[in-house]
Coordinates of C-alpha atoms and ligand atoms in Angstrom, one line a residue:
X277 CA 125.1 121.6 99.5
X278 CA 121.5 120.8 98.7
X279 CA 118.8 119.7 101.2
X280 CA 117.2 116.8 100.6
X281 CA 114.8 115.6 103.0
X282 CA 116.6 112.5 103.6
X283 CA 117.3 111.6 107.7
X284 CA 120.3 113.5 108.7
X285 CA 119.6 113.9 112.8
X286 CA 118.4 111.6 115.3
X287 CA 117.6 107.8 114.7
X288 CA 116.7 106.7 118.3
X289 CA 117.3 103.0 118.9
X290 CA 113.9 101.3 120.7
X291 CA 114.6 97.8 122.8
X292 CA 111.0 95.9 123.0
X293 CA 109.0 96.4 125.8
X294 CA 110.0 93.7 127.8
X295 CA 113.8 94.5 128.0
X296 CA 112.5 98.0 128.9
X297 CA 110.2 96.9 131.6
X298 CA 110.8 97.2 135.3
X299 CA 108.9 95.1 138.1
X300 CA 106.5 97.4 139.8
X301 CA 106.4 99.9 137.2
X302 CA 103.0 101.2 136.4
X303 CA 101.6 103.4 133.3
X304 CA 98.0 103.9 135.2
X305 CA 96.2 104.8 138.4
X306 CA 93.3 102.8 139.9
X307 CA 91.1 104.6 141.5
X308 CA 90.7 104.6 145.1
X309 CA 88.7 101.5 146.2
X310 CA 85.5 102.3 147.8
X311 CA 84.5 98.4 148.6
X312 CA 85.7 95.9 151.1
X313 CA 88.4 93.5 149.5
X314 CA 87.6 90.3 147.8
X315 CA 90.1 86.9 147.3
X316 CA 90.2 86.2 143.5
X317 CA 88.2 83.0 142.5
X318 CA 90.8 80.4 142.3
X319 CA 90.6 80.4 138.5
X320 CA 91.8 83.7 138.1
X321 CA 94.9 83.3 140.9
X322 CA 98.2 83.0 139.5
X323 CA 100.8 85.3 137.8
X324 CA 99.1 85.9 134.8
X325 CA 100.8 86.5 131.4
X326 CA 104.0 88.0 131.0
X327 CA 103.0 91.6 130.3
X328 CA 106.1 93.8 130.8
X329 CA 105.3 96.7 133.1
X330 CA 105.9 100.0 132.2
X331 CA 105.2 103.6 132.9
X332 CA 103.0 106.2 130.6
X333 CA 106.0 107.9 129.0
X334 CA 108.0 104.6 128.6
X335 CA 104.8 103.4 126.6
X336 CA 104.6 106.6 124.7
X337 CA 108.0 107.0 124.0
X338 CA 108.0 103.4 122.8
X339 CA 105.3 103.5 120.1
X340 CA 106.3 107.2 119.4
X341 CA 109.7 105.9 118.2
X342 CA 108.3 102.9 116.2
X343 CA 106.4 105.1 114.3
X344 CA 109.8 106.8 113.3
X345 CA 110.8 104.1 111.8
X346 CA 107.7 104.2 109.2
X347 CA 107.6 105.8 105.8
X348 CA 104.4 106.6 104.3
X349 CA 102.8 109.7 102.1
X350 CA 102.5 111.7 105.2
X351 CA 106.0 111.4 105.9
X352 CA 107.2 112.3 101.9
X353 CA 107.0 111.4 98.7
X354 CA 106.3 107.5 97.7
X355 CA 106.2 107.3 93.8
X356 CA 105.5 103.6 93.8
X357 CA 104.6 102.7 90.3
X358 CA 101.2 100.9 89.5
X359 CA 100.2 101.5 93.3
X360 CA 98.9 105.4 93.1
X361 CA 100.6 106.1 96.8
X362 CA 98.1 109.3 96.5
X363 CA 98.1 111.5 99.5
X364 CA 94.6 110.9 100.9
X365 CA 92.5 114.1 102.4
X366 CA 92.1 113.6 105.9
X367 CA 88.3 115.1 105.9
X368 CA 87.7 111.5 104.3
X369 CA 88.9 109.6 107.0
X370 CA 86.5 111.9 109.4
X371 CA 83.2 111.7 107.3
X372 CA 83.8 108.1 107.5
X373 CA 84.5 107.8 111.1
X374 CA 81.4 110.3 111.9
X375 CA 79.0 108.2 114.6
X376 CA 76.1 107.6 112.0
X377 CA 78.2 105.5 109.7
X378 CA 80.8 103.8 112.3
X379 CA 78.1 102.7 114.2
X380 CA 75.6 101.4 111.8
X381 CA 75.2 97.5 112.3
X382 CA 75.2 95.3 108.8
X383 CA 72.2 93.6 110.2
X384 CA 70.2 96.9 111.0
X385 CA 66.8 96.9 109.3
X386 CA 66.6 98.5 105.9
X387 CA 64.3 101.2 107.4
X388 CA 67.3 102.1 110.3
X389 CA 69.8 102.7 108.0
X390 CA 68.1 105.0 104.5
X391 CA 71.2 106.8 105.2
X392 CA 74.0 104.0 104.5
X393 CA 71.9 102.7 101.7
X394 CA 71.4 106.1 99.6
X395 CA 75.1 106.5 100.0
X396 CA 75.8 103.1 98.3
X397 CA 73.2 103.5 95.6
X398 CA 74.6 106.9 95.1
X399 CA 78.4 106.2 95.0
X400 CA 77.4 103.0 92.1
X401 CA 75.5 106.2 90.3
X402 CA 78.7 107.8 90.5
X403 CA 81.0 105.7 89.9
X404 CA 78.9 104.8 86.6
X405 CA 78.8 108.1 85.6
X406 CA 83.1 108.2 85.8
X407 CA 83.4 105.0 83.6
X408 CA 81.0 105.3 81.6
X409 CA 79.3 101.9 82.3
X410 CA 75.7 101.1 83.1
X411 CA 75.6 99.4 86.4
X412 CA 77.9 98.2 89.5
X413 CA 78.2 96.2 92.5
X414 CA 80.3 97.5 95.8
X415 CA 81.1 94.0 97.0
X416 CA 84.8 93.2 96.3
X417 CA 87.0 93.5 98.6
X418 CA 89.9 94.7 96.7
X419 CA 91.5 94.9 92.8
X420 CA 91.8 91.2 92.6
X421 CA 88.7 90.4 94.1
X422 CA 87.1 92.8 91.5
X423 CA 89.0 90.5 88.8
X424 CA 87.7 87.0 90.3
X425 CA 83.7 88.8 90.6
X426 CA 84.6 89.7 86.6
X427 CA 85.9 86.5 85.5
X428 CA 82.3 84.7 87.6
X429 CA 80.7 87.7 85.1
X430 CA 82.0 86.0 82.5
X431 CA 81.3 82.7 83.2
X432 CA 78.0 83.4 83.9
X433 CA 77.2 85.0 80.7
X434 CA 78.6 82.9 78.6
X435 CA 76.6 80.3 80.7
X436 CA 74.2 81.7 79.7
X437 CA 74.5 81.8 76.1
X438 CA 74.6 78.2 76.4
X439 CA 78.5 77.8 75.9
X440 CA 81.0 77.3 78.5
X441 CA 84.1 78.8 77.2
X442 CA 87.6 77.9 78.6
X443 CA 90.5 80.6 77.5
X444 CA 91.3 84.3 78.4
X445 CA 93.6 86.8 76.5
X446 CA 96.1 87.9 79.0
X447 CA 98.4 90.6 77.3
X448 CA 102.3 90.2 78.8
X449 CA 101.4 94.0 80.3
X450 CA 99.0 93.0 82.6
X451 CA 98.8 93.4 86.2
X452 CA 100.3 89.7 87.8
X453 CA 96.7 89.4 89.2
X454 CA 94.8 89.1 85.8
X455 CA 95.6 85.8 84.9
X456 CA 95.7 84.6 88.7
X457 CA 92.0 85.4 88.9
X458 CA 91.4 83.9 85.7
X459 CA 93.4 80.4 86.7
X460 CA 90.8 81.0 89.9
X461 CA 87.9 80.8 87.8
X462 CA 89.1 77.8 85.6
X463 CA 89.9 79.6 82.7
X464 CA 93.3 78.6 80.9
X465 CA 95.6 82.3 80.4
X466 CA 96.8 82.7 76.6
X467 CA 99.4 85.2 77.1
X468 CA 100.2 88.0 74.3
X469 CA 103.2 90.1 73.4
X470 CA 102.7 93.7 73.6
X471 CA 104.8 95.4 70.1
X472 CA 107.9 97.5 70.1
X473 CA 105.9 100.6 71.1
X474 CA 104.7 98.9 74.2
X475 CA 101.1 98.3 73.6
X476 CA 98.7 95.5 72.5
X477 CA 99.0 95.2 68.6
X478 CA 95.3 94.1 67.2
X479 CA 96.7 91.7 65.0
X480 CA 98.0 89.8 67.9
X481 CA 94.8 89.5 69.7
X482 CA 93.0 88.5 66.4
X483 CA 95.9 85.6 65.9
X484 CA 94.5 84.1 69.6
X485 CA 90.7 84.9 70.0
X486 CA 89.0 82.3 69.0
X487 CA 85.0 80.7 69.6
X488 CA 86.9 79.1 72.9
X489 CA 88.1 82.5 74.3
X490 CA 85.4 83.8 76.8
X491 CA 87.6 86.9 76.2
X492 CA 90.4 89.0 77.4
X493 CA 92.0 90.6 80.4
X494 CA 93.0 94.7 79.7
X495 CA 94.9 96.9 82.0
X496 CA 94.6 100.2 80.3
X497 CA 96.7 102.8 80.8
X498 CA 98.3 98.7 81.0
X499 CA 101.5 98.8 83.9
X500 CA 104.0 100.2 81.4
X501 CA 101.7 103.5 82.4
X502 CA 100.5 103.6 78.4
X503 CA 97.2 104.0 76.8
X504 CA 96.1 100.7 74.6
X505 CA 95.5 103.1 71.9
X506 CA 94.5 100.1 70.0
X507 CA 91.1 99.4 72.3
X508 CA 88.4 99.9 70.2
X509 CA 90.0 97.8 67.3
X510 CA 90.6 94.8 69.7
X511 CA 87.6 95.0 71.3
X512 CA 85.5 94.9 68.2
X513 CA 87.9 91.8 67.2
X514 CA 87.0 89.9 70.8
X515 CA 83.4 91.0 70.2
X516 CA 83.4 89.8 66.8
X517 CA 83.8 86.1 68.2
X518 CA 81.1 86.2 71.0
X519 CA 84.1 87.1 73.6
X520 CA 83.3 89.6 76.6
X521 CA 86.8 92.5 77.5
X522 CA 87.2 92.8 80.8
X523 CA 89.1 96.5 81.4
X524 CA 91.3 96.3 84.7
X525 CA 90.6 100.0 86.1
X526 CA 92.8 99.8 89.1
X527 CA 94.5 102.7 86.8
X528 CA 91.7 105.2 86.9
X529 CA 93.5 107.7 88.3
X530 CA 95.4 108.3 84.6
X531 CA 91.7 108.4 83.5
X532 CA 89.0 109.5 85.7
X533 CA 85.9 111.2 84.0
X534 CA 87.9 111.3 81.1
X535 CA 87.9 107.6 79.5
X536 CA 84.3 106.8 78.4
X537 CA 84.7 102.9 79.2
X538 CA 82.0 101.8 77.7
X539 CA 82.8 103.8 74.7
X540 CA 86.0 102.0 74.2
X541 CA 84.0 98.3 74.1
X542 CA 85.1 97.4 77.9
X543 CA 82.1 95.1 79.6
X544 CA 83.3 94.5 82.5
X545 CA 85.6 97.1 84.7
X546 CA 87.0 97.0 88.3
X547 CA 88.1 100.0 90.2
X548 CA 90.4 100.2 93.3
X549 CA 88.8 102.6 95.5
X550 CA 92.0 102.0 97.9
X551 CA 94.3 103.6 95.0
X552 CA 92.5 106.5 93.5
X553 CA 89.1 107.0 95.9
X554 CA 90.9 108.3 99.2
X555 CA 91.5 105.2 101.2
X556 CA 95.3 104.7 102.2
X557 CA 96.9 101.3 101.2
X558 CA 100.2 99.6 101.7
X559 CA 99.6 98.5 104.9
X560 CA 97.0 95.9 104.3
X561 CA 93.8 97.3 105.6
X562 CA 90.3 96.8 103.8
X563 CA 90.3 98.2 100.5
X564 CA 87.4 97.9 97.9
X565 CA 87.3 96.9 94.4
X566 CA 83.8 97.8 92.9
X567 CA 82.9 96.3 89.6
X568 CA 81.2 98.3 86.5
X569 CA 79.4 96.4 84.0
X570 CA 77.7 97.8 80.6
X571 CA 73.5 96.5 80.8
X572 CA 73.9 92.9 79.0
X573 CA 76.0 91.8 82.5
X574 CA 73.8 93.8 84.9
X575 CA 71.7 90.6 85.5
X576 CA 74.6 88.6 87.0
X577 CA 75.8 90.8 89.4
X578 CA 76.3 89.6 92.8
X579 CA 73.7 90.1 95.3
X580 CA 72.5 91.6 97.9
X581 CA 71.7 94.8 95.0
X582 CA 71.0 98.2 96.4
X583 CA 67.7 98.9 94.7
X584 CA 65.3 102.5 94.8
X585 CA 61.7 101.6 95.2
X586 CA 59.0 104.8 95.9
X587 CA 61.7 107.1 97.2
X588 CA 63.0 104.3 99.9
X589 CA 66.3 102.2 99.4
X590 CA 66.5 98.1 100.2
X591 CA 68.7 95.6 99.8
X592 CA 67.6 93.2 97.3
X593 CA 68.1 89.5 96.7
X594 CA 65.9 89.3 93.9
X595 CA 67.9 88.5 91.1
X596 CA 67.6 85.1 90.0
X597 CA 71.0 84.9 87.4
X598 CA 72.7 86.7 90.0
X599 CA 76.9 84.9 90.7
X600 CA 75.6 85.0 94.7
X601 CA 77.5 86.8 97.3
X602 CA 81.0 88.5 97.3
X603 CA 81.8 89.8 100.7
X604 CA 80.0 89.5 104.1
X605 CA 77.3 92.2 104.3
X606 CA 77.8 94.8 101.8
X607 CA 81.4 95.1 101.3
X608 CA 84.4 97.5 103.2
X609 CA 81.7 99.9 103.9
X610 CA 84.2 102.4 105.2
X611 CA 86.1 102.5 102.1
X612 CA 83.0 103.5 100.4
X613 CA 82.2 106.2 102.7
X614 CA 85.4 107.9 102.1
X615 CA 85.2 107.4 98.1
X616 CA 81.4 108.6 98.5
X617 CA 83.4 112.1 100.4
X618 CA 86.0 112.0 97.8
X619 CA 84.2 112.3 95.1
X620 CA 81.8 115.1 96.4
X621 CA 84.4 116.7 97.8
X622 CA 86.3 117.3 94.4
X623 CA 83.8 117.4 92.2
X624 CA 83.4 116.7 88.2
X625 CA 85.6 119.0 87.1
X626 CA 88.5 118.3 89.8
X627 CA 88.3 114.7 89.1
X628 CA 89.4 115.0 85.8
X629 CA 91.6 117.6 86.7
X630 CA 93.5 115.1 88.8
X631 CA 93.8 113.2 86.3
X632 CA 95.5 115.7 84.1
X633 CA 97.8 116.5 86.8
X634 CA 99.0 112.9 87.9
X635 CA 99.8 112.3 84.1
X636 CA 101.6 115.9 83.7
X637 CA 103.4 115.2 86.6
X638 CA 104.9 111.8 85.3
X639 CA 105.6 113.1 81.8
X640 CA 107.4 115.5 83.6
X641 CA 109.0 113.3 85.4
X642 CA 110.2 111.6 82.4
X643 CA 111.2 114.5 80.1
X644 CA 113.6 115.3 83.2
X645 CA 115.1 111.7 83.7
X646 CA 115.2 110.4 79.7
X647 CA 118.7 111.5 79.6
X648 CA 119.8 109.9 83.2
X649 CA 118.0 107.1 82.7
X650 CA 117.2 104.1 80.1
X651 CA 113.5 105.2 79.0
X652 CA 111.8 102.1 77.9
X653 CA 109.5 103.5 75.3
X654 CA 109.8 106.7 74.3
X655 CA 106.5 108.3 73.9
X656 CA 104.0 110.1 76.4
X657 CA 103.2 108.3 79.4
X658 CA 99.4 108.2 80.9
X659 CA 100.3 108.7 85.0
X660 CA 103.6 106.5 85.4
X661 CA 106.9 106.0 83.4
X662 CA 109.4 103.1 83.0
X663 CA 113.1 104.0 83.2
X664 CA 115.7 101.2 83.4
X665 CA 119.0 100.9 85.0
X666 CA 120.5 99.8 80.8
X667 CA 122.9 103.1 81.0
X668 CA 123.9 102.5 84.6
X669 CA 125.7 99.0 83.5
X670 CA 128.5 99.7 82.6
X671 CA 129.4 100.9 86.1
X672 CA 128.3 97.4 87.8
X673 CA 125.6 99.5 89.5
X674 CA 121.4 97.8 89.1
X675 CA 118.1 99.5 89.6
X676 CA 118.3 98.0 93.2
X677 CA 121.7 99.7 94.4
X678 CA 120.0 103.1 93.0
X679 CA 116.9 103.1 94.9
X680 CA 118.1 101.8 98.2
X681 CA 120.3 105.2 97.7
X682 CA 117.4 106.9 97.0
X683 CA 116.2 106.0 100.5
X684 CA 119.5 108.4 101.7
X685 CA 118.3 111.0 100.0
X686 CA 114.5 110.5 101.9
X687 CA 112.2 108.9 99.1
X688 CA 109.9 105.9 98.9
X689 CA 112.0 104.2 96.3
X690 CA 109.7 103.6 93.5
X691 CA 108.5 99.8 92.1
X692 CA 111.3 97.8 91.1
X693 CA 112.0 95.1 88.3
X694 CA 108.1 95.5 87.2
X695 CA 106.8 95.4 84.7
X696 CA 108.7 92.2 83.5
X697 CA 108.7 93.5 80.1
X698 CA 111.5 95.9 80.9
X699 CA 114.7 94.3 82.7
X700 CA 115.7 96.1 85.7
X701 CA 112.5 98.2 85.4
X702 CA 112.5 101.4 87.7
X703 CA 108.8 102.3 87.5
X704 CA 107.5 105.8 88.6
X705 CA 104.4 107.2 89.6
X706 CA 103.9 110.4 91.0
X707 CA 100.8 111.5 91.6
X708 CA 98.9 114.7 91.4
X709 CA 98.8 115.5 95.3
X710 CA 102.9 116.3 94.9
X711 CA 104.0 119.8 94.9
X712 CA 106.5 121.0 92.0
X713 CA 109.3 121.6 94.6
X714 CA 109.0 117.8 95.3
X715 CA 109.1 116.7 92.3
X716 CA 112.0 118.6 91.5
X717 CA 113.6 117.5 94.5
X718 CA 113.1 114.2 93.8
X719 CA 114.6 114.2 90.1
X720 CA 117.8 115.9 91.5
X721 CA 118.3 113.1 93.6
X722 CA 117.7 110.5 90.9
X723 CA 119.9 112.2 89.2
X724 CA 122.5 112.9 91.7
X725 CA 122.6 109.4 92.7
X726 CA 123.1 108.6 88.6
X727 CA 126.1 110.7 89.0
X728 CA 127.7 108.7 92.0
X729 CA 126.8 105.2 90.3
X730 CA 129.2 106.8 87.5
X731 CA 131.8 108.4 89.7
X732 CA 132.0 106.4 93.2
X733 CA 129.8 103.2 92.6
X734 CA 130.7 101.8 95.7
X735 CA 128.6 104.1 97.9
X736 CA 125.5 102.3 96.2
X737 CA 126.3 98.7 96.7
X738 CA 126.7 100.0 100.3
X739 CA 123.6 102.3 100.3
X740 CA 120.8 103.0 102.1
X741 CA 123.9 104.3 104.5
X742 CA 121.4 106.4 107.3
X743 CA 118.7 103.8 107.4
X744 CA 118.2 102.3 110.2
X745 CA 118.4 98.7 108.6
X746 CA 120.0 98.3 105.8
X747 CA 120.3 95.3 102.9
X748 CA 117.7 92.8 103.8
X749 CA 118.0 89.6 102.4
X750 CA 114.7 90.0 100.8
X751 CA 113.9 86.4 100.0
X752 CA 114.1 85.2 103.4
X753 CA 112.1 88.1 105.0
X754 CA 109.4 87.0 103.0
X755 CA 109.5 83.7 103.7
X756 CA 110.8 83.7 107.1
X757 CA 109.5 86.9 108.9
X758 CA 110.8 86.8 112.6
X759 CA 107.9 88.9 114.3
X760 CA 108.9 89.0 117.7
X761 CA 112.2 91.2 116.9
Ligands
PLP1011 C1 96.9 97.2 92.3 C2 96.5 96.6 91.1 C3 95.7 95.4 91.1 C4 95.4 94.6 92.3 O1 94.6 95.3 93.3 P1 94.5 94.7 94.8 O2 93.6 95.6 95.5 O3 95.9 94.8 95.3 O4 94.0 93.3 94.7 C5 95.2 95.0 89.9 N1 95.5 95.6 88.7 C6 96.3 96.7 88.7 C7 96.7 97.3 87.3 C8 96.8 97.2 89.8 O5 97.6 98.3 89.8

């Protein structure tokens, strides 16, 4: 029989650590005292909390265990579609954690920290340089707060040109946060229909854009992981009527270096350094979402601006149409240390090599499957493709039983029942950091498990069978975490 690299051995149980404790149980030594004894001031007498008491290997042990339970890149593949689950170089995580840059305080003198500030103003130089914009801001915190800074761009310009205006073009392919961080800004959403080959059709967007349309909202490769090939003619239709095109990078990875942004008529484009730029995600740590403009925006970008001035960097406030502040300080500086390493560390040529990779690997990916799986449009895919569970029907068996089986077999399962534009949407992405072998491994379990949906259904209604939890009722989870255990 095949290996997959699904758990097969032990799955150790773990009781919390105060059914574990034991009274008079101690993880740590104190040091001989070398003082006379004092009585505790009254305030401090008493029991104290209810810490559970425990030795060193109990406490090891413990935590050891819990992080068993996990499942993240380092522990296999995690092709969650629209996410990039990218493994992330360590080397990264070390440049950023080096004393110099850990240690630096935000309010530290311009003067004390050259170092911080030429890395900034050198990572915007670089990131300008990938897009193919003209200038950017580091502030946002993440994707959506990249959107919200773009959508105060907007407002600002159009502000400026002495008309409010209140609608945005929101195409049906859009990440979910496009039109939430229009709605933020006041501006009403007009949804479009992408066409039958699963990309924005210029006569649709000409049908909406109108003198009250500040403009539209374009994920491109959009979250059905295909190239608007149709940018250039619908940006010239949204420029035609004074309207701005915002271009949601959070996709770059499809792209990087290779995609001249400003080329293709975006004005406004976010990034999500936490996707393709080396910082790990999923877990809700900072993440950073720098925004690219092309020069006719550069005057509203949010301050503080890192500016060059005889060879010496500063912080600058000095830009009177600036939108204000973003973030605290200057952003998730840490993130942008490890893009800053990244980059350098890969160099022009890898980064678009990358690129080329993560969208070989999911055509690849979906040459393999198309005859397992429901492919939703049939043409080449940028860095993710969309299967659907349509030939799996007949046997009573939905994306969902799949990839909870998929978890058996030891993968991430990928995004699920996203996009909306595909029912039962089993969305794939990749990545260029995994090896053929794993790839390959991963498309004979797919289609292994499309084999037992035919012959022995039951087995996925029932799966994931060697999890350690197994169906979650999802809906109350989320809305009803019990965090104690
Ligand atoms: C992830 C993603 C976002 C949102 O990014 P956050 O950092 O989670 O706010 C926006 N657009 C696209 C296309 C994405 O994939």
């Amino acid at each position: 029989m095949k290996e997959y690299p699904g758990a097969t051995g032990l799955i150790l149980n773990e009781p919390l650590l105060w059914e574990k404790g034991k009274q008079g149980r101690s993880g740590f030594s104190m040091p001989r005292r070398d003082v006379a004894p004092q009585p505790l001031d009254d305030r401090l007498a008493g029991d104290g909390p209810d810490f559970p008491q425990l030795s060193e290997i109990d406490v090891v042990r413990h935590y050891t265990r819990l992080s068993q339970w996990n499942f993240g890149v380092d522990t296999g593949m995690y092709p969650l579609g629209s996410c990039t689950m990218k493994y992330n170089p360590k080397t990264n995580e070390r440049q950023a954690a080096q004393p110099g840059f850990a240690r630096a305080h935000p309010m530290l003198d311009d003067d004390l920290c050259q170092g911080i500030l030429q890395l900034m103003y050198d990572l915007e130089q670089f990131l300008i340089e990938i897009t193919g914009m003209d200038a950017a801001t580091l502030q946002p915190a993440a994707g959506a707060h990249g959107e919200l800074t773009g959508m105060l761009l907007f407002h600002a310009y159009h502000k400026s040109k002495g008309a409010a205006r209140s609608k945005i073009i929101v195409p049906d392919t859009a990440h979910g946060t496009n039109p939430a961080s229009a709605a933020l800004c006041g501006y009403r959403p007009v949804a479009v229909k992408s066409n039958d080959q699963g990309i924005l059709a210029p006569e649709a967007v000409a049908a909406v854009m109108d003198e009250q349309t500040a403009g539209i909202m374009v994920t491109n490769p959009n979250t059905l992981g295909l190239f608007e090939e149709n940018i250039n003619k619908i940006s010239a239709i949204v420029h035609a009527k004074g309207g701005l095109v915002y271009g949601d990078g959070a996709n770059m990875n499809a792209v990087m270096g290779i995609v001249h942004m400003g080329q293709i008529g975006i004005d406004v484009l976010h990034l999500n350094l936490h996707k393709t730029f080396a910082t790990p995600h999923g877990g809700g740590g900072p993440g950073a979402g720098p925004v690219c403009v092309r020069r006719h925006l550069e005057p509203f970008l949010p301050v503080p601006r890192v500016i060059k001035q005889k060879g010496r960097y500063r912080l600058s406030q000095n830009f009177k149409h600036s939108i204000g502040r973003l973030h605290a300080f200057y952003g998730n500086v840490g993130v942008l240390i490890k893009a800053y390493s990244y980059i350098l560390s890969m160099g022009a040529e890898n980064l678009k090599k990358a690129s080329q990779l993560a969208v070989l690997n999911a055509n690849y990916i979906k040459e393999k499957l198309k005859d397992t799986f429901h492919l939703a449009y049939d043409r080449p895919c940028m860095h993710e493709c969309v299967f659907s569970d349509k030939l799996q029907q007949p046997y009573e068996v939905t994306t969902l039983d799949m990839v909870k089986r998929l978890m058996d077999y030891g993968f991430h399962p990928p995004t699920i029942y996203f996009p909306l534009v595909v029912p039962g949407a089993l969305m794939i992405e990749p990545t260029e950091t995994e090896a053929k072998e794993d790839i390959d491994l991963f498309i004979d379990s797919l289609k292994a498990i499309a084999a037992e949906a035919r012959d022995n259904p039951e087995l996925l209604h029932a799966a994931p069978a060697r999890c350690r939890r197994k169906r979650l009722d999802e809906t109350t989870a989320a809305r009803k975490p019990i965090l104690t255990g």
